[in-house]
Short mmCIF file of C-alpha atoms in Angstrom, two decimals:
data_model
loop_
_atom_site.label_atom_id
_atom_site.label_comp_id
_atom_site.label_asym_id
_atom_site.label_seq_id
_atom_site.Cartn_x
_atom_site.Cartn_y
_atom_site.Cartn_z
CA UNK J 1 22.75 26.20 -4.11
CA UNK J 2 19.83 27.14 -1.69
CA UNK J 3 18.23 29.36 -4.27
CA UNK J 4 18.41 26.72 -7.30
CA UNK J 5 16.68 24.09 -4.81
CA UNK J 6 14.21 25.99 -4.10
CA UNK J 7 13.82 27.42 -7.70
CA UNK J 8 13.44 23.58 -8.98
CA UNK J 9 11.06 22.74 -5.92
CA UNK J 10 8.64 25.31 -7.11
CA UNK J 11 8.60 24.21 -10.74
CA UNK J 12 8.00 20.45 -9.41
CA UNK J 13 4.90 21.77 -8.00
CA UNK J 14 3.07 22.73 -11.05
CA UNK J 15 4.53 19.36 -12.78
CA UNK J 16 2.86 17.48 -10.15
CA UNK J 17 -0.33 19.01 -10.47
CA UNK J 18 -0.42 18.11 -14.09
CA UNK J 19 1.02 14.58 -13.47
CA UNK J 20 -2.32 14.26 -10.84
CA UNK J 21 -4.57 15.30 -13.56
CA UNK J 22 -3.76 13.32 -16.23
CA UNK J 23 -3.31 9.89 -14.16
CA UNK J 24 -6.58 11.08 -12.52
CA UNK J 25 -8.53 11.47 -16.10
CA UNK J 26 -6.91 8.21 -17.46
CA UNK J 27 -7.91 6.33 -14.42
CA UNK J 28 -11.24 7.81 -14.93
CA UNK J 29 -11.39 7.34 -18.52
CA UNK J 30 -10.11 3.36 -18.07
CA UNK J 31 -13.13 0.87 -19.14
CA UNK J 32 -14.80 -0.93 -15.92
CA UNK J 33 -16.91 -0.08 -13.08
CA UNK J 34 -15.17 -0.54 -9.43
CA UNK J 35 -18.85 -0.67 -7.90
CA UNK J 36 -19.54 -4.00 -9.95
CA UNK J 37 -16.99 -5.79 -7.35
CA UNK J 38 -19.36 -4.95 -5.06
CA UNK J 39 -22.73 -5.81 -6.70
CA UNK J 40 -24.30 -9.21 -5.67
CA UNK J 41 -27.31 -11.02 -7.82
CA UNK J 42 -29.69 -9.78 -5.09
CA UNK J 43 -28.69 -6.31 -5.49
CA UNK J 44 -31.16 -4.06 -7.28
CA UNK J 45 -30.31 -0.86 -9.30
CA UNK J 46 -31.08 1.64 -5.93
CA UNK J 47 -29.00 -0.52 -4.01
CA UNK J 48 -25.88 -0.28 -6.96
CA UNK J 49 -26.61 3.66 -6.96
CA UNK J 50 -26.62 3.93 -3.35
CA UNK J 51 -23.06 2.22 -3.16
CA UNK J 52 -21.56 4.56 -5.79
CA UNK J 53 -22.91 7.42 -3.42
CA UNK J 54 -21.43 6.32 -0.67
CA UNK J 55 -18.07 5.80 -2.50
CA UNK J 56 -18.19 9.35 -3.72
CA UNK J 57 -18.09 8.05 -7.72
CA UNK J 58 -21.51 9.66 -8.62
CA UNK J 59 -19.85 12.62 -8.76
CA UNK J 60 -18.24 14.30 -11.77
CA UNK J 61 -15.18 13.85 -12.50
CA UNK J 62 -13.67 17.12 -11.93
CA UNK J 63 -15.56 17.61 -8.61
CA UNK J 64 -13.85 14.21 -7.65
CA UNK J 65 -10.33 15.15 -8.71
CA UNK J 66 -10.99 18.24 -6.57
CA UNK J 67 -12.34 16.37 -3.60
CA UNK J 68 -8.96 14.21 -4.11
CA UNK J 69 -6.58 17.11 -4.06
CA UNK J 70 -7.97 18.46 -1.00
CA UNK J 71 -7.63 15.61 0.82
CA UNK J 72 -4.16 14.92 -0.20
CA UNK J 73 -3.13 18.50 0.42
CA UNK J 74 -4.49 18.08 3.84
CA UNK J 75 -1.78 14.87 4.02
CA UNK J 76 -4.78 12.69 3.48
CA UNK J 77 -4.82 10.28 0.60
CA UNK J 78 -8.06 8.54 1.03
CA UNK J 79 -9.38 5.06 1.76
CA UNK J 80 -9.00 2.16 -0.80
CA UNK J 81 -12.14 1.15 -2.71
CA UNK J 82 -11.47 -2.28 -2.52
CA UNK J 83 -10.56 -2.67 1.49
CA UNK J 84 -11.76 0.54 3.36
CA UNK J 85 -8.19 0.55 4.76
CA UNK J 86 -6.36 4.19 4.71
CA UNK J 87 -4.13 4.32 1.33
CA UNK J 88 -1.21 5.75 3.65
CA UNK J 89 -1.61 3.03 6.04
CA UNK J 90 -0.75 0.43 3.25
CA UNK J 91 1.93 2.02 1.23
CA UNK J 92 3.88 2.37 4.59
CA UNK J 93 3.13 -1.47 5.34
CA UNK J 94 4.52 -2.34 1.66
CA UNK J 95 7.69 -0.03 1.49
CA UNK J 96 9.96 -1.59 3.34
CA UNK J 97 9.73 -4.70 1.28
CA UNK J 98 9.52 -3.23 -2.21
CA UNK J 99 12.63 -0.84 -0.37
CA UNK J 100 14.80 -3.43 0.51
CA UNK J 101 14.18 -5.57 -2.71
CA UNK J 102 14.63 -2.57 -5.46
CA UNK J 103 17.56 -0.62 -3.36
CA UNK J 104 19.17 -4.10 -3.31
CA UNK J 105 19.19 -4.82 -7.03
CA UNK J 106 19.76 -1.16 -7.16
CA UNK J 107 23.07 -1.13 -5.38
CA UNK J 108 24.70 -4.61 -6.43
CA UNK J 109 23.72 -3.65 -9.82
CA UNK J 110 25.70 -0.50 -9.52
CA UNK J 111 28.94 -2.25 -7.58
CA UNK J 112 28.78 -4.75 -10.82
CA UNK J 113 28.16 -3.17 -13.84
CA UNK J 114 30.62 0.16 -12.88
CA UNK J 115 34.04 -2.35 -12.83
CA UNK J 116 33.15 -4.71 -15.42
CA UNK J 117 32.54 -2.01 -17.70
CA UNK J 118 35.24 -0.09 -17.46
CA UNK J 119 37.41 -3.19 -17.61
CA UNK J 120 35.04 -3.98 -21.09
CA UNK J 121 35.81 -0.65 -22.44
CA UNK J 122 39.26 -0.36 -21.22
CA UNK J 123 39.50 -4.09 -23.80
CA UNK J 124 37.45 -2.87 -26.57
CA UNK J 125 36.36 -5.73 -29.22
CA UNK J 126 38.13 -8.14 -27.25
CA UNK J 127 37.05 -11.67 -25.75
CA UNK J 128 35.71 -10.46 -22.88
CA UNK J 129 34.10 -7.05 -23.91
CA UNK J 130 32.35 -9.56 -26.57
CA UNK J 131 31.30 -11.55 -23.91
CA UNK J 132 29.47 -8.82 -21.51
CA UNK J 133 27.92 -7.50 -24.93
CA UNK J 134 26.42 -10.64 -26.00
CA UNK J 135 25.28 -10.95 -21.84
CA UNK J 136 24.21 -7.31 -22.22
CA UNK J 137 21.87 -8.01 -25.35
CA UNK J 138 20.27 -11.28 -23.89
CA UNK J 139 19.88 -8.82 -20.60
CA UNK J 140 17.80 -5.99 -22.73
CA UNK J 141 15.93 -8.79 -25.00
CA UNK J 142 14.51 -10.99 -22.48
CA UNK J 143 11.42 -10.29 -20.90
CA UNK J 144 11.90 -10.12 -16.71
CA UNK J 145 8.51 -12.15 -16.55
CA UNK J 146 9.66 -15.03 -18.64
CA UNK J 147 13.65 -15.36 -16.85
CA UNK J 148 11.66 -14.79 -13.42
CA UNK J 149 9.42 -17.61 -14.21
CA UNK J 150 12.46 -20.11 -15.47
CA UNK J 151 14.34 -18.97 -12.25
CA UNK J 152 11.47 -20.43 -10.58
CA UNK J 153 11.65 -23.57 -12.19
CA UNK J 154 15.10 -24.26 -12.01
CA UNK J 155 16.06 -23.38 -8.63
CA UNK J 156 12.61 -23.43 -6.63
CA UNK J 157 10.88 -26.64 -8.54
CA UNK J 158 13.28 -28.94 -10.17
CA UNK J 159 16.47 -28.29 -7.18
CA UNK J 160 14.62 -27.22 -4.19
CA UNK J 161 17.51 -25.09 -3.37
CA UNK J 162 15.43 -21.92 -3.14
CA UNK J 163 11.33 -20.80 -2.13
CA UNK J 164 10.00 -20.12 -5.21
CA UNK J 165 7.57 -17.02 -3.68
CA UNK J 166 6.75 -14.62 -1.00
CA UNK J 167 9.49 -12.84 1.52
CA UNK J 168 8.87 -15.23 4.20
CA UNK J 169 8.17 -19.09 5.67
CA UNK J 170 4.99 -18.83 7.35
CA UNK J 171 6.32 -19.30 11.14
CA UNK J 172 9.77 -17.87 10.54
CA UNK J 173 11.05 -14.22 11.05
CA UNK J 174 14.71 -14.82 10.61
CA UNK J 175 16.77 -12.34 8.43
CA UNK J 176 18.09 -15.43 6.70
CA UNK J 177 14.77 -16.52 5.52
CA UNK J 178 14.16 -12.79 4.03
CA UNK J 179 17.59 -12.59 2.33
CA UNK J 180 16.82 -16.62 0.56
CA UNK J 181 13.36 -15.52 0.08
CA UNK J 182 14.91 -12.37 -2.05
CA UNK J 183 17.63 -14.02 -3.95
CA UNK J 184 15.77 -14.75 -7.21
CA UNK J 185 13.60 -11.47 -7.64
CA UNK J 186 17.28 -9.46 -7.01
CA UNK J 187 18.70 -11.84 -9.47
CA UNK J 188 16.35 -10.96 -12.28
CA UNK J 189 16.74 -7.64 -11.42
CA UNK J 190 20.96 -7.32 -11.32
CA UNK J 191 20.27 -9.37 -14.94
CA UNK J 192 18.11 -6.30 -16.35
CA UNK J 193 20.24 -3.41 -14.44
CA UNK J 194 23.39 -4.58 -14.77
CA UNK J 195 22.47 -5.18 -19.25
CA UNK J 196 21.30 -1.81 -19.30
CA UNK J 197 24.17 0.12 -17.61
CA UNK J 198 26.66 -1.71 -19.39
CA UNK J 199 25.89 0.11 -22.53
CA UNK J 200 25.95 3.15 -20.97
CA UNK J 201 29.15 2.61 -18.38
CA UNK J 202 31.12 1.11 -21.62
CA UNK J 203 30.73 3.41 -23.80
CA UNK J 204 31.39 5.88 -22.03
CA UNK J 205 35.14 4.27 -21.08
CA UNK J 206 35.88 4.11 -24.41
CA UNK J 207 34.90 7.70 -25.55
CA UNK J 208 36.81 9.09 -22.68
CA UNK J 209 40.33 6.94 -23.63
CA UNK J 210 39.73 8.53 -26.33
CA UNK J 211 40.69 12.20 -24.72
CA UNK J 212 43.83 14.03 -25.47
CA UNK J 213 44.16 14.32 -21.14
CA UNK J 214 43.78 10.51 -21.39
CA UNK J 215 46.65 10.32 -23.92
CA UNK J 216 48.43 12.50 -22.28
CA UNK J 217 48.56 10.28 -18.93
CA UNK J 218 49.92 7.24 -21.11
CA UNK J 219 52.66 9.69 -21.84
CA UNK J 220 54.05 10.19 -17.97
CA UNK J 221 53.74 6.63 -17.85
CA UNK J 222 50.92 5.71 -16.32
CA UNK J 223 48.92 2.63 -16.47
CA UNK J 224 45.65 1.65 -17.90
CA UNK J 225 44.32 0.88 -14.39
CA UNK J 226 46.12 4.09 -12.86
CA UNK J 227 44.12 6.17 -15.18
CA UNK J 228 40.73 4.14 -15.03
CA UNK J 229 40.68 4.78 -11.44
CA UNK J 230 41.69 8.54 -11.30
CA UNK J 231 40.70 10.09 -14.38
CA UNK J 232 38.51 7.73 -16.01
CA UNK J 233 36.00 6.85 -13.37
CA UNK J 234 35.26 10.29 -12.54
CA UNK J 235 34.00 11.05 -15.63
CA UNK J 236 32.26 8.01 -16.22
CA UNK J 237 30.07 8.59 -12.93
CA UNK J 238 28.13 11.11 -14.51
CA UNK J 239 25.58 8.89 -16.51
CA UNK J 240 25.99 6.20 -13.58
CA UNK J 241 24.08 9.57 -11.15
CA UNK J 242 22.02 10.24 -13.72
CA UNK J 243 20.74 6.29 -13.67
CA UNK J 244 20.34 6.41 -10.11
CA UNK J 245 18.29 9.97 -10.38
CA UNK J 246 15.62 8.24 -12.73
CA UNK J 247 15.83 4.72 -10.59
CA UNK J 248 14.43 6.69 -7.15
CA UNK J 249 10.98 6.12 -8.57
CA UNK J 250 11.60 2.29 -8.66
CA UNK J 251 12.52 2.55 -5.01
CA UNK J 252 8.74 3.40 -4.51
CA UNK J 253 6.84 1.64 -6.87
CA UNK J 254 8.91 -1.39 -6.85
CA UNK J 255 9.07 -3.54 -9.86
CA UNK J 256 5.49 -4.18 -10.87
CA UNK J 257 6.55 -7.70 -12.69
CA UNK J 258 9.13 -9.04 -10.50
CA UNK J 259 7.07 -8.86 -7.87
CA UNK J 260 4.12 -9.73 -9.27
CA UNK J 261 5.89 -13.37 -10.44
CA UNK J 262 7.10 -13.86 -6.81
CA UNK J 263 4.12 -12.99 -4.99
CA UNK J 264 6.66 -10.32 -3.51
CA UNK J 265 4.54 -8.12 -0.69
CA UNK J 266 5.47 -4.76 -2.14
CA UNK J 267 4.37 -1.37 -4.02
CA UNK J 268 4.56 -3.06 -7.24
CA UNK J 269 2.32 -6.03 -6.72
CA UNK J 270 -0.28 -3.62 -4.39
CA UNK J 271 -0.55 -1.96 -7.71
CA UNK J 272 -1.06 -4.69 -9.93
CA UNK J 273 -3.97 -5.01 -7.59
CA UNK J 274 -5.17 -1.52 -7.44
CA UNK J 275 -5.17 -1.58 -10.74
CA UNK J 276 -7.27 -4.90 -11.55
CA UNK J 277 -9.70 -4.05 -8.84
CA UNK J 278 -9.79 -0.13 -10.47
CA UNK J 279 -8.95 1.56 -6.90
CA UNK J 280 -7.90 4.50 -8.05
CA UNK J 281 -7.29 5.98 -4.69
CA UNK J 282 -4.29 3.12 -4.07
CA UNK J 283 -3.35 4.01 -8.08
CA UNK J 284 -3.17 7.97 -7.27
CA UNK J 285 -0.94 7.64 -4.10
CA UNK J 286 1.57 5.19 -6.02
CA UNK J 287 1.68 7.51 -8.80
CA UNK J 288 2.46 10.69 -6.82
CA UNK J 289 4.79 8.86 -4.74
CA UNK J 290 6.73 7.62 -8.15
CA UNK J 291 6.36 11.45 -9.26
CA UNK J 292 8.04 12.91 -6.27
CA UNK J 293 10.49 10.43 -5.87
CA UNK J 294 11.30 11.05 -10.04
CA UNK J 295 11.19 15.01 -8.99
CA UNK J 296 13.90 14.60 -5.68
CA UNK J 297 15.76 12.16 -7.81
CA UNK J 298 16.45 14.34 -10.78
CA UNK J 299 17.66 17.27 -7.89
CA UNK J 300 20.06 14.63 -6.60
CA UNK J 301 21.60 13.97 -9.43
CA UNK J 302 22.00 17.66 -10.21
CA UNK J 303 23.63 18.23 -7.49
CA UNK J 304 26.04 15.50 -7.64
CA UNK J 305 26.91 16.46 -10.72
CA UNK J 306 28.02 19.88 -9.25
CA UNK J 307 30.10 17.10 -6.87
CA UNK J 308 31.57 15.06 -9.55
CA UNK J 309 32.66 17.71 -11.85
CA UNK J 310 32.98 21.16 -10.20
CA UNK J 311 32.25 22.75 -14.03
CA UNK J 312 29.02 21.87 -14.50
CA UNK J 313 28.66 23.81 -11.04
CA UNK J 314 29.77 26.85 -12.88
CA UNK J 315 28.14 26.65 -15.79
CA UNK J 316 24.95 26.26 -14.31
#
């Protein structure tokens, strides 16, 4: 197990290195100037040059990548363009939030969709598998902006049951004002999890009842929820891992949308930022983070499959 860890850490590296360069060049290659948020009517052309000197961007563009990769290598991922603050010093201010927001959805979503669709596919084509289809199709066919922006209405506007934005009252630090604060952005995203791995938790229930070792249960007698919940389920894990391998990125970057409609202070609306105000030093350093959490994700889930099902152990 050592040696295959260590075999898949060294081919992440190279992966990385192209992931870096090609964000790099399309950041790069992206239309707008970053030094124009700067400029002011008084400014003349020497003053404009001197701030692109002093922001390193009158450089080429491969002298700049390099400049960038040294730094980083060093543990050093620059100063925004927009701010002057260190880019490490405000990704660590917004994880927590865009943390506790995506591995929220991330986990409910999980504890939902895993019964229900086993239950679904255990009732194939019946009233309430038609049910959590139709639910799952709305799910994949609405856009998150649009259902985040009617959850707004509703529930913060027209009821007043709920704040409509941000993760806290200005003057209050109470848990309780975080969790209501959170309650619609984690509802739109359980909506959008739990529609997607429905399709995937469902059918795989009903290709596995499918099995002769299935069929061979119902013959010793046992019951439909005896066998969903010690032969089934087992099985049925193994593309539920595999969703939570890819989903470790979204535990970084957040959900650039969702918390972009609710003003939510995480990864995803810093981005939205970076990316409007071209700081491509804030871009880079959500990027790599999303590409190492993708890399340590996919090893996770390898390895849990080894967990799951001892075969694929030994046929790997």
């Amino acid at each position: 197990m050592r040696r295959y860890i260590l075999r898949r850490v060294g081919q992440a590296v190279p992966l990385l290195l192209f992931i870096s360069i090609i964000s790099f060049a399309l950041i790069k290659l992206a239309p707008g100037d970053p030094v124009l948020s700067f400029v002011t009517p008084n400014m003349g052309a020497e003053d404009i040059e001197r701030i692109r000197q002093n922001l390193g961007l009158d450089k080429p563009m491969y002298v700049q990548y390099l400049l960038w990769l040294k730094n980083v290598l060093s543990g050093d991922l620059g100063y925004s363009i927009v701010n002057h603050r260190p880019v490490m010093d405000q990704l660590l201010e917004r994880l927590p939030a865009t943390v506790g927001l995506m591995g929220t959805g991330l986990v409910l979503s999980i504890i939902i969709a895993i019964p229900i669709s086993m239950y679904a596919g255990s009732h194939k084509n019946r009233f309430f598998d038609r049910i959590l289809s139709l639910f799952s199709y709305i799910g994949i066919s609405i856009p998150s902006f649009w259902f985040g922006i009617m959850l707004i209405y509703f529930f913060a506007l027209k009821l007043h049951w709920l704040p409509s934005m941000g993760m806290r009252t200005i003057g209050s630090d109470s848990i309780l004002d975080i969790m209501k604060h959170g309650i619609l952005p984690v509802t739109v995203l359980l909506f959008m999890n739990v529609s997607v791995y429905m399709r995937y938790i469902r059918s795989n229930t009903i290709s596995q009842l499918e099995e002769d070792y299935v069929q061979i249960q119902y013959a010793y007698g046992s019951t439909t929820g005896t066998v969903l919940r010690r032969h089934v389920l087992k099985n049925v894990l193994l593309p539920v891992i595999t969703i939570l391998g890819m989903s470790l990125p979204e535990l970084i970057a957040g959900a650039f949308i969702t918390e972009s409609v609710f003003s939510w202070p995480g990864m995803g609306s810093l981005g939205i930022t970076a990316v409007h105000g071209l700081d491509y030093p804030i871009i880079m350093g959500i990027t790599m983070f999303s590409s190492i959490m993708l890399v340590v994700g996919n090893l996770v889930a390898d390895i849990l499959y080894g967990v799951v099902d001892p075969r694929i152990k030994t046929m790997r």
